[in-house]
Amino acid sequence: MALHKRVNPSSKVNNDTGFGTNASNYGGRFINRDGTFNMRKEGIPYWERFSIYHTMLNLPRWKFITVVVVFYFAINLVYTFIYLLIGIHQLQGMITNTLWGQFKETFYFSTQTFTTVGYGRINPVGDVANVVASIEAMSGFLSFAIATGLFYGRFSKPKSYLAFSDDALISPFHGKTGLMFRFASYKDNHILTNVDIKVTIGLQLLENGSDKPEYKYFDLHLERDRVDSLPMNWTVVHPIDDSSPLMGFTYDDMKAADVELYVLIRGFDDVYSNFVLQRTSYTYDEIIFNRKFVPMYRESDDGKTTILELHKLNQHIEVK
Amino acid sequence: MALHKRVNPSSKVNNDTGFGTNASNYGGRFINRDGTFNMRKEGIPYWERFSIYHTMLNLPRWKFITVVVVFYFAINLVYTFIYLLIGIHQLQGMITNTLWGQFKETFYFSTQTFTTVGYGRINPVGDVANVVASIEAMSGFLSFAIATGLFYGRFSKPKSYLAFSDDALISPFHGKTGLMFRFASYKDNHILTNVDIKVTIGLQLLENGSDKPEYKYFDLHLERDRVDSLPMNWTVVHPIDDSSPLMGFTYDDMKAADVELYVLIRGFDDVYSNFVLQRTSYTYDEIIFNRKFVPMYRESDDGKTTILELHKLNQHIEVK
Amino acid sequence: MALHKRVNPSSKVNNDTGFGTNASNYGGRFINRDGTFNMRKEGIPYWERFSIYHTMLNLPRWKFITVVVVFYFAINLVYTFIYLLIGIHQLQGMITNTLWGQFKETFYFSTQTFTTVGYGRINPVGDVANVVASIEAMSGFLSFAIATGLFYGRFSKPKSYLAFSDDALISPFHGKTGLMFRFASYKDNHILTNVDIKVTIGLQLLENGSDKPEYKYFDLHLERDRVDSLPMNWTVVHPIDDSSPLMGFTYDDMKAADVELYVLIRGFDDVYSNFVLQRTSYTYDEIIFNRKFVPMYRESDDGKTTILELHKLNQHIEVK
Amino acid sequence: MALHKRVNPSSKVNNDTGFGTNASNYGGRFINRDGTFNMRKEGIPYWERFSIYHTMLNLPRWKFITVVVVFYFAINLVYTFIYLLIGIHQLQGMITNTLWGQFKETFYFSTQTFTTVGYGRINPVGDVANVVASIEAMSGFLSFAIATGLFYGRFSKPKSYLAFSDDALISPFHGKTGLMFRFASYKDNHILTNVDIKVTIGLQLLENGSDKPEYKYFDLHLERDRVDSLPMNWTVVHPIDDSSPLMGFTYDDMKAADVELYVLIRGFDDVYSNFVLQRTSYTYDEIIFNRKFVPMYRESDDGKTTILELHKLNQHIEVK
């Protein structure tokens, strides 16, 4: 399904989105809510497309810790089997002589070597065990060097820490209507400076009687497309006026045109002294007509500070 | 209280500050002297708003060291209690047999494991103690990996190292008056390049006979808003001329309008090859009329170098 | 050999490439396919021109690991010889008494000291051995500090991860012809934003009947020289029209003029929040006439996502 | 001494250098050859002006290593004295019983604890010694965490790696003369991209019959003030034409005016994906009349690459 209606001819076309126009080659939305692109790559081996560092950086915290712990036990198991292969007699100082007991003691010795604790009660006397232990100690140290890099990489990774309203609204605006959504920085003491925003809309159209749907992209004019700093929330407003590609659109039109809003926000992060980007998107079924947002900040009780009410980010009421 | 007088109509309004206009929702000054914003966030759980890394990065040095040391002793106490729970017989090599002595020796063993010193006199022989020790050694190593990241993060965090005069002054300037404040980089060998500055003023106004005070924001025209580099101090001057929103303002007007100056300085830091930002603000009670700054640099005695006198940063004298 | 023909006079000359014009002083192509410059430096000592950090950062992964491992064994060999020079009697706890056995045990002791495992079975008793051991432990720790820095440097080094088509093509374009090549980001979840591209061409010319060939540089006008983001591939097109310096060029002309295209791509890397650059070049023998690229993306079978087919990057077919 | 002559009135004045104009307050040159500013700061305590990290980052390599080694021995001496104060009986496993021998063994024990080697032959048995050892191990680990940060900071510090000609020359240029100096990147595989340069000149003048010399600053117009990339050397040329403040200047004029050229170069470093700055300056006695630079690159013998001859950077010959 695609929209047959003609789009407002005074809209500002954007041919430089980096997306293609041939609708039949594309599947689903372009940009996911979390800002990633909805696409896969194929044709080269997985390990060439895969970046360990990037993956470890973006894992949720508990998964990251799990990977580290699992790796630690797995590599110690590997070394344990190597020592057992070499022969238990190359290690001295064990106190058990059952097989299971020796396995466990060898594993403990391995962890003591890998972490460089090296209590020394159990220690290698044979040549092969000594060489393996020296390699294990080095690999342990290097593993922790890598862990240090990963921890620091996770710490210092610039993130925007922006929360977006779940929906975009069509609300009254200066006597006409406007397309609105809002967002706010949700971390304490985390401010973006010189923030600018760009909103592009993608429409699937059947133009000039053609039966091959094509994507067209338009930049949406915004009431305000930059702010000096972002201590509070920001309600982004696209006035639906004569120059808007959405002029006269109903919900059904939006659905037919498979409307998707691409949002790109850029700002300078005071904490990390770095520029950060955040993408998100709204598709037609995330756009609600005839609602408006409620205010989300107030003066504190003592009148000395301002309070941003983040739980109201998604609250909107019907327009009477 | 708000100002009823009309502001100079040729002033340059700034609608993109990111601050709101509805004065009744706002409390106190917007920006604190140290450049942070005077606001709180609520409505989402504390731990979502809180960033450990960011907090640890911004602690004063002695607090940071204290946190590290307290953490070290606390986690060793935790492990000590775990070993005691497991049973003291799983550790060999202790030399005392009083309870208090065993507690202490277990604690020492724990620190030797956590730091991976591992003297080995005391060492684990039981299975549970061995497993706990291998976990402790790993957690110790990872803790120090995190500490490394925090130390490096603190080291390498770009900071502006700018000191500002405590007050802004209304001084004579080219036959009229000007609003002035000054600042300087106080670190040796620390230079900002391509520094630019933006000063915005916020006024609480009652316009057109309305009784609902509103904030209005104006960009202040500056005699000079950028310098190539900042080896010396810089006195920022806003000439109070026909285009100034402060034209004709008395101290009482400023108080009535709840005047606040927002200062934003940007520069390129030669040391870290990074852009840094510094904010500060002056409220009406930090603006002094009829004073002027004294010079704050001189030639060295041998005539071969220039000396910046940082202790004079806040010195000003009355205008006769 | 150089081109005698006059170049299209409406071409846009670029005098600021940073390359010289005196062709007789230059050898071979300027820029290699991988984006490095084809040049050597001489006249100052090697170690002043050489940067260990930079070299270690750019080694392939297996070479880097090899260097680390070889360094580890080499430095332990050095310390082993120092301990042997000092005299084996300064170490206690050895269990062999053949020379070869003592050498081996000393080497194991060295690795245990360097990695700070320190089992303690073998330990220094003599003064010189103790001092050397304390230096070795420090140097070991510092080596791993350096290794940590290198690992993190390798991890966090911004890279463009762009793959380019092997050849540039002369294809039909809007009724005329165009010079085309294409590229794509080949890492999963790796997107460049605000990508812009600059293509410059270098020609060796004999102008005004001179017999001294000179290099001239022209900026190539592109159908599109920036995109908002680069989730897909991008086919860069230089229309060969009236303003093109390549207007009317045959393969032989390109060869005679020793044509080289210099490509510079800049973008903002979402993952590292950093700007990245990528250079590449195409020489006349990498430009193929009368071919065109095949499309390289399709809709997934379930219609819900888009698939980029990286194995088709270099596929082109003859123009009928 | 200051210049009485009037400066070319069509020169482009630069009032935004960040330097003052009152000559009597300034001593010596503003910018040293290495790009640092010739100035001191006073009036706040040394430790507020001093930055350990910045200092350690900028030490020459051998000084840095020396500081690390000296710190290592010094802190171990401190701990040694603490253990001796506590009493030697709290450590077990020593093999000597002379005082000097015990001092030495305690020192060795300290290094084994600080580096976390912990052989364990000597180990603490008393409570105080145990507590001190646990603190020493922690401080050792943290010291190496800091060392890691410093090493990485030194590695990854963006540097321009530019070498400048020792002198600026007044050479023939397009039938008139020009002020010239040149520079080149001296590291292998180290390229700056989008390099731009700004040259400002400072003159000490006595204007309008005043007897109070003042500094005036002028931007020098350059034949070329940016290049796309800097693989080769770059000769910066200021044509001394009708718009030049140096029009008609002799060496004596330059001396009288205390001429100083401020050079600021900016570029994007491909290796570190970062912007770097480099400053330098030339004073009147580093400007030589009637000389010109010799070329400093050639084609390699096999004709396949270009060679930059860095030893010729300072070579110039007399103009006949």
PDB file of N, CA and C in Angstrom, chain A residues 122-189:
ATOM      1  N   ILE A 122      50.920 -24.912  46.194  1.00  0.00           N
ATOM      2  CA  ILE A 122      51.044 -25.720  44.987  1.00  0.00           C
ATOM      3  C   ILE A 122      51.909 -24.928  44.017  1.00  0.00           C
ATOM      4  N   ASN A 123      52.941 -25.550  43.481  1.00  0.00           N
ATOM      5  CA  ASN A 123      53.754 -24.841  42.499  1.00  0.00           C
ATOM      6  C   ASN A 123      54.356 -25.824  41.527  1.00  0.00           C
ATOM      7  N   PRO A 124      54.686 -25.349  40.330  1.00  0.00           N
ATOM      8  CA  PRO A 124      55.141 -26.260  39.276  1.00  0.00           C
ATOM      9  C   PRO A 124      56.594 -26.653  39.496  1.00  0.00           C
ATOM     10  N   VAL A 125      56.905 -27.929  39.327  1.00  0.00           N
ATOM     11  CA  VAL A 125      58.297 -28.371  39.389  1.00  0.00           C
ATOM     12  C   VAL A 125      58.771 -28.919  38.045  1.00  0.00           C
ATOM     13  N   GLY A 126      57.859 -29.497  37.257  1.00  0.00           N
ATOM     14  CA  GLY A 126      58.254 -30.030  35.958  1.00  0.00           C
ATOM     15  C   GLY A 126      58.433 -28.924  34.941  1.00  0.00           C
ATOM     16  N   ASP A 127      59.193 -29.192  33.903  1.00  0.00           N
ATOM     17  CA  ASP A 127      59.479 -28.162  32.904  1.00  0.00           C
ATOM     18  C   ASP A 127      58.230 -27.723  32.150  1.00  0.00           C
ATOM     19  N   VAL A 128      57.459 -28.699  31.697  1.00  0.00           N
ATOM     20  CA  VAL A 128      56.306 -28.328  30.883  1.00  0.00           C
ATOM     21  C   VAL A 128      55.320 -27.513  31.718  1.00  0.00           C
ATOM     22  N   ALA A 129      55.074 -27.979  32.945  1.00  0.00           N
ATOM     23  CA  ALA A 129      54.152 -27.246  33.816  1.00  0.00           C
ATOM     24  C   ALA A 129      54.671 -25.841  34.072  1.00  0.00           C
ATOM     25  N   ASN A 130      55.979 -25.701  34.233  1.00  0.00           N
ATOM     26  CA  ASN A 130      56.558 -24.381  34.460  1.00  0.00           C
ATOM     27  C   ASN A 130      56.334 -23.459  33.265  1.00  0.00           C
ATOM     28  N   VAL A 131      56.554 -24.009  32.076  1.00  0.00           N
ATOM     29  CA  VAL A 131      56.368 -23.185  30.880  1.00  0.00           C
ATOM     30  C   VAL A 131      54.899 -22.797  30.720  1.00  0.00           C
ATOM     31  N   VAL A 132      54.011 -23.779  30.926  1.00  0.00           N
ATOM     32  CA  VAL A 132      52.588 -23.468  30.822  1.00  0.00           C
ATOM     33  C   VAL A 132      52.198 -22.421  31.866  1.00  0.00           C
ATOM     34  N   ALA A 133      52.729 -22.572  33.083  1.00  0.00           N
ATOM     35  CA  ALA A 133      52.397 -21.601  34.133  1.00  0.00           C
ATOM     36  C   ALA A 133      52.881 -20.216  33.755  1.00  0.00           C
ATOM     37  N   SER A 134      54.075 -20.125  33.141  1.00  0.00           N
ATOM     38  CA  SER A 134      54.574 -18.798  32.767  1.00  0.00           C
ATOM     39  C   SER A 134      53.708 -18.195  31.664  1.00  0.00           C
ATOM     40  N   ILE A 135      53.200 -19.072  30.776  1.00  0.00           N
ATOM     41  CA  ILE A 135      52.298 -18.566  29.732  1.00  0.00           C
ATOM     42  C   ILE A 135      50.956 -18.171  30.341  1.00  0.00           C
ATOM     43  N   GLU A 136      50.488 -18.996  31.307  1.00  0.00           N
ATOM     44  CA  GLU A 136      49.204 -18.680  31.915  1.00  0.00           C
ATOM     45  C   GLU A 136      49.271 -17.348  32.670  1.00  0.00           C
ATOM     46  N   ALA A 137      50.368 -17.145  33.397  1.00  0.00           N
ATOM     47  CA  ALA A 137      50.491 -15.890  34.151  1.00  0.00           C
ATOM     48  C   ALA A 137      50.487 -14.699  33.197  1.00  0.00           C
ATOM     49  N   MET A 138      51.206 -14.849  32.067  1.00  0.00           N
ATOM     50  CA  MET A 138      51.210 -13.760  31.102  1.00  0.00           C
ATOM     51  C   MET A 138      49.823 -13.543  30.509  1.00  0.00           C
ATOM     52  N   SER A 139      49.172 -14.637  30.143  1.00  0.00           N
ATOM     53  CA  SER A 139      47.844 -14.487  29.532  1.00  0.00           C
ATOM     54  C   SER A 139      46.858 -13.922  30.550  1.00  0.00           C
ATOM     55  N   GLY A 140      47.053 -14.277  31.828  1.00  0.00           N
ATOM     56  CA  GLY A 140      46.195 -13.707  32.858  1.00  0.00           C
ATOM     57  C   GLY A 140      46.375 -12.212  32.934  1.00  0.00           C
ATOM     58  N   PHE A 141      47.619 -11.809  32.980  1.00  0.00           N
ATOM     59  CA  PHE A 141      47.900 -10.376  33.085  1.00  0.00           C
ATOM     60  C   PHE A 141      47.358  -9.632  31.864  1.00  0.00           C
ATOM     61  N   LEU A 142      47.554 -10.216  30.688  1.00  0.00           N
ATOM     62  CA  LEU A 142      47.052  -9.549  29.485  1.00  0.00           C
ATOM     63  C   LEU A 142      45.526  -9.513  29.474  1.00  0.00           C
ATOM     64  N   SER A 143      44.896 -10.583  29.975  1.00  0.00           N
ATOM     65  CA  SER A 143      43.433 -10.586  30.043  1.00  0.00           C
ATOM     66  C   SER A 143      42.941  -9.439  30.910  1.00  0.00           C
ATOM     67  N   PHE A 144      43.638  -9.225  32.017  1.00  0.00           N
ATOM     68  CA  PHE A 144      43.193  -8.131  32.873  1.00  0.00           C
ATOM     69  C   PHE A 144      43.526  -6.774  32.253  1.00  0.00           C
ATOM     70  N   ALA A 145      44.605  -6.746  31.442  1.00  0.00           N
ATOM     71  CA  ALA A 145      44.863  -5.517  30.684  1.00  0.00           C
ATOM     72  C   ALA A 145      43.697  -5.232  29.749  1.00  0.00           C
ATOM     73  N   ILE A 146      43.228  -6.284  29.091  1.00  0.00           N
ATOM     74  CA  ILE A 146      42.093  -6.113  28.187  1.00  0.00           C
ATOM     75  C   ILE A 146      40.847  -5.730  28.973  1.00  0.00           C
ATOM     76  N   ALA A 147      40.643  -6.387  30.125  1.00  0.00           N
ATOM     77  CA  ALA A 147      39.481  -6.049  30.951  1.00  0.00           C
ATOM     78  C   ALA A 147      39.520  -4.582  31.363  1.00  0.00           C
ATOM     79  N   THR A 148      40.723  -4.112  31.713  1.00  0.00           N
ATOM     80  CA  THR A 148      40.861  -2.698  32.069  1.00  0.00           C
ATOM     81  C   THR A 148      40.418  -1.806  30.918  1.00  0.00           C
ATOM     82  N   GLY A 149      40.875  -2.167  29.724  1.00  0.00           N
ATOM     83  CA  GLY A 149      40.477  -1.393  28.551  1.00  0.00           C
ATOM     84  C   GLY A 149      38.975  -1.415  28.327  1.00  0.00           C
ATOM     85  N   LEU A 150      38.367  -2.590  28.527  1.00  0.00           N
ATOM     86  CA  LEU A 150      36.923  -2.695  28.312  1.00  0.00           C
ATOM     87  C   LEU A 150      36.160  -1.892  29.361  1.00  0.00           C
ATOM     88  N   PHE A 151      36.602  -2.000  30.631  1.00  0.00           N
ATOM     89  CA  PHE A 151      35.929  -1.227  31.670  1.00  0.00           C
ATOM     90  C   PHE A 151      36.032   0.265  31.380  1.00  0.00           C
ATOM     91  N   TYR A 152      37.233   0.711  31.032  1.00  0.00           N
ATOM     92  CA  TYR A 152      37.378   2.135  30.770  1.00  0.00           C
ATOM     93  C   TYR A 152      36.581   2.552  29.546  1.00  0.00           C
ATOM     94  N   GLY A 153      36.594   1.675  28.527  1.00  0.00           N
ATOM     95  CA  GLY A 153      35.816   1.970  27.329  1.00  0.00           C
ATOM     96  C   GLY A 153      34.335   2.117  27.653  1.00  0.00           C
ATOM     97  N   ARG A 154      33.828   1.229  28.528  1.00  0.00           N
ATOM     98  CA  ARG A 154      32.419   1.319  28.909  1.00  0.00           C
ATOM     99  C   ARG A 154      32.156   2.594  29.702  1.00  0.00           C
ATOM    100  N   PHE A 155      33.066   2.872  30.650  1.00  0.00           N
ATOM    101  CA  PHE A 155      32.908   4.091  31.458  1.00  0.00           C
ATOM    102  C   PHE A 155      32.822   5.332  30.585  1.00  0.00           C
ATOM    103  N   SER A 156      33.810   5.428  29.698  1.00  0.00           N
ATOM    104  CA  SER A 156      34.037   6.713  29.052  1.00  0.00           C
ATOM    105  C   SER A 156      33.288   6.850  27.741  1.00  0.00           C
ATOM    106  N   LYS A 157      32.522   5.848  27.366  1.00  0.00           N
ATOM    107  CA  LYS A 157      31.770   5.925  26.124  1.00  0.00           C
ATOM    108  C   LYS A 157      30.756   7.067  26.196  1.00  0.00           C
ATOM    109  N   PRO A 158      30.852   8.036  25.304  1.00  0.00           N
ATOM    110  CA  PRO A 158      29.889   9.131  25.343  1.00  0.00           C
ATOM    111  C   PRO A 158      28.496   8.618  25.007  1.00  0.00           C
ATOM    112  N   LYS A 159      27.561   8.928  25.843  1.00  0.00           N
ATOM    113  CA  LYS A 159      26.171   8.563  25.595  1.00  0.00           C
ATOM    114  C   LYS A 159      25.326   9.818  25.761  1.00  0.00           C
ATOM    115  N   SER A 160      24.193   9.841  25.092  1.00  0.00           N
ATOM    116  CA  SER A 160      23.380  11.057  25.159  1.00  0.00           C
ATOM    117  C   SER A 160      22.498  11.079  26.402  1.00  0.00           C
ATOM    118  N   TYR A 161      22.140   9.925  26.953  1.00  0.00           N
ATOM    119  CA  TYR A 161      21.245   9.857  28.110  1.00  0.00           C
ATOM    120  C   TYR A 161      19.983  10.679  27.903  1.00  0.00           C
ATOM    121  N   LEU A 162      19.359  10.516  26.743  1.00  0.00           N
ATOM    122  CA  LEU A 162      18.104  11.213  26.476  1.00  0.00           C
ATOM    123  C   LEU A 162      16.956  10.218  26.526  1.00  0.00           C
ATOM    124  N   ALA A 163      15.848  10.633  27.144  1.00  0.00           N
ATOM    125  CA  ALA A 163      14.625   9.843  27.116  1.00  0.00           C
ATOM    126  C   ALA A 163      13.615  10.562  26.231  1.00  0.00           C
ATOM    127  N   PHE A 164      12.946   9.809  25.348  1.00  0.00           N
ATOM    128  CA  PHE A 164      11.984  10.390  24.418  1.00  0.00           C
ATOM    129  C   PHE A 164      10.567   9.997  24.824  1.00  0.00           C
ATOM    130  N   SER A 165       9.621  10.846  24.514  1.00  0.00           N
ATOM    131  CA  SER A 165       8.230  10.466  24.716  1.00  0.00           C
ATOM    132  C   SER A 165       7.909   9.283  23.804  1.00  0.00           C
ATOM    133  N   ASP A 166       7.073   8.377  24.286  1.00  0.00           N
ATOM    134  CA  ASP A 166       6.757   7.180  23.504  1.00  0.00           C
ATOM    135  C   ASP A 166       6.049   7.531  22.199  1.00  0.00           C
ATOM    136  N   ASP A 167       5.252   8.577  22.253  1.00  0.00           N
ATOM    137  CA  ASP A 167       4.459   8.931  21.081  1.00  0.00           C
ATOM    138  C   ASP A 167       4.744  10.350  20.619  1.00  0.00           C
ATOM    139  N   ALA A 168       4.506  10.572  19.352  1.00  0.00           N
ATOM    140  CA  ALA A 168       4.443  11.936  18.829  1.00  0.00           C
ATOM    141  C   ALA A 168       2.959  12.301  18.751  1.00  0.00           C
ATOM    142  N   LEU A 169       2.658  13.567  18.970  1.00  0.00           N
ATOM    143  CA  LEU A 169       1.262  13.989  19.025  1.00  0.00           C
ATOM    144  C   LEU A 169       0.966  15.005  17.925  1.00  0.00           C
ATOM    145  N   ILE A 170      -0.274  15.004  17.470  1.00  0.00           N
ATOM    146  CA  ILE A 170      -0.766  16.101  16.637  1.00  0.00           C
ATOM    147  C   ILE A 170      -1.596  16.987  17.560  1.00  0.00           C
ATOM    148  N   SER A 171      -1.056  18.148  17.915  1.00  0.00           N
ATOM    149  CA  SER A 171      -1.668  19.028  18.912  1.00  0.00           C
ATOM    150  C   SER A 171      -1.966  20.384  18.288  1.00  0.00           C
ATOM    151  N   PRO A 172      -2.870  21.135  18.945  1.00  0.00           N
ATOM    152  CA  PRO A 172      -3.091  22.501  18.485  1.00  0.00           C
ATOM    153  C   PRO A 172      -1.808  23.308  18.620  1.00  0.00           C
ATOM    154  N   PHE A 173      -1.544  24.195  17.663  1.00  0.00           N
ATOM    155  CA  PHE A 173      -0.345  25.030  17.742  1.00  0.00           C
ATOM    156  C   PHE A 173      -0.591  26.339  17.002  1.00  0.00           C
ATOM    157  N   HIS A 174      -0.636  27.423  17.747  1.00  0.00           N
ATOM    158  CA  HIS A 174      -0.816  28.765  17.170  1.00  0.00           C
ATOM    159  C   HIS A 174      -2.013  28.810  16.206  1.00  0.00           C
ATOM    160  N   GLY A 175      -3.125  28.246  16.622  1.00  0.00           N
ATOM    161  CA  GLY A 175      -4.324  28.323  15.794  1.00  0.00           C
ATOM    162  C   GLY A 175      -4.424  27.248  14.732  1.00  0.00           C
ATOM    163  N   LYS A 176      -3.309  26.609  14.413  1.00  0.00           N
ATOM    164  CA  LYS A 176      -3.352  25.470  13.498  1.00  0.00           C
ATOM    165  C   LYS A 176      -2.993  24.215  14.302  1.00  0.00           C
ATOM    166  N   THR A 177      -2.349  23.244  13.649  1.00  0.00           N
ATOM    167  CA  THR A 177      -1.872  22.099  14.420  1.00  0.00           C
ATOM    168  C   THR A 177      -0.377  21.949  14.227  1.00  0.00           C
ATOM    169  N   GLY A 178       0.224  21.144  15.097  1.00  0.00           N
ATOM    170  CA  GLY A 178       1.644  20.870  14.985  1.00  0.00           C
ATOM    171  C   GLY A 178       1.899  19.419  15.346  1.00  0.00           C
ATOM    172  N   LEU A 179       2.980  18.869  14.786  1.00  0.00           N
ATOM    173  CA  LEU A 179       3.427  17.527  15.160  1.00  0.00           C
ATOM    174  C   LEU A 179       4.454  17.721  16.266  1.00  0.00           C
ATOM    175  N   MET A 180       4.253  17.066  17.412  1.00  0.00           N
ATOM    176  CA  MET A 180       5.114  17.319  18.566  1.00  0.00           C
ATOM    177  C   MET A 180       5.606  16.018  19.195  1.00  0.00           C
ATOM    178  N   PHE A 181       6.830  16.052  19.665  1.00  0.00           N
ATOM    179  CA  PHE A 181       7.278  15.011  20.596  1.00  0.00           C
ATOM    180  C   PHE A 181       8.238  15.711  21.543  1.00  0.00           C
ATOM    181  N   ARG A 182       8.611  15.046  22.630  1.00  0.00           N
ATOM    182  CA  ARG A 182       9.526  15.738  23.534  1.00  0.00           C
ATOM    183  C   ARG A 182      10.538  14.772  24.128  1.00  0.00           C
ATOM    184  N   PHE A 183      11.581  15.334  24.669  1.00  0.00           N
ATOM    185  CA  PHE A 183      12.615  14.493  25.266  1.00  0.00           C
ATOM    186  C   PHE A 183      13.328  15.293  26.344  1.00  0.00           C
ATOM    187  N   ALA A 184      14.082  14.580  27.168  1.00  0.00           N
ATOM    188  CA  ALA A 184      14.813  15.228  28.256  1.00  0.00           C
ATOM    189  C   ALA A 184      16.025  14.385  28.597  1.00  0.00           C
ATOM    190  N   SER A 185      17.020  15.031  29.143  1.00  0.00           N
ATOM    191  CA  SER A 185      18.196  14.351  29.658  1.00  0.00           C
ATOM    192  C   SER A 185      17.832  13.818  31.045  1.00  0.00           C
ATOM    193  N   TYR A 186      18.009  12.502  31.274  1.00  0.00           N
ATOM    194  CA  TYR A 186      17.522  11.941  32.536  1.00  0.00           C
ATOM    195  C   TYR A 186      18.611  11.692  33.576  1.00  0.00           C
ATOM    196  N   LYS A 187      19.865  11.983  33.244  1.00  0.00           N
ATOM    197  CA  LYS A 187      20.939  11.786  34.221  1.00  0.00           C
ATOM    198  C   LYS A 187      21.123  13.065  35.024  1.00  0.00           C
ATOM    199  N   ASP A 188      21.350  12.913  36.327  1.00  0.00           N
ATOM    200  CA  ASP A 188      21.672  14.074  37.149  1.00  0.00           C
ATOM    201  C   ASP A 188      22.983  14.681  36.678  1.00  0.00           C
ATOM    202  N   ASN A 189      23.065  15.988  36.707  1.00  0.00           N
ATOM    203  CA  ASN A 189      24.308  16.689  36.368  1.00  0.00           C
ATOM    204  C   ASN A 189      24.801  16.381  34.974  1.00  0.00           C
TER     205      ASN A 189
END
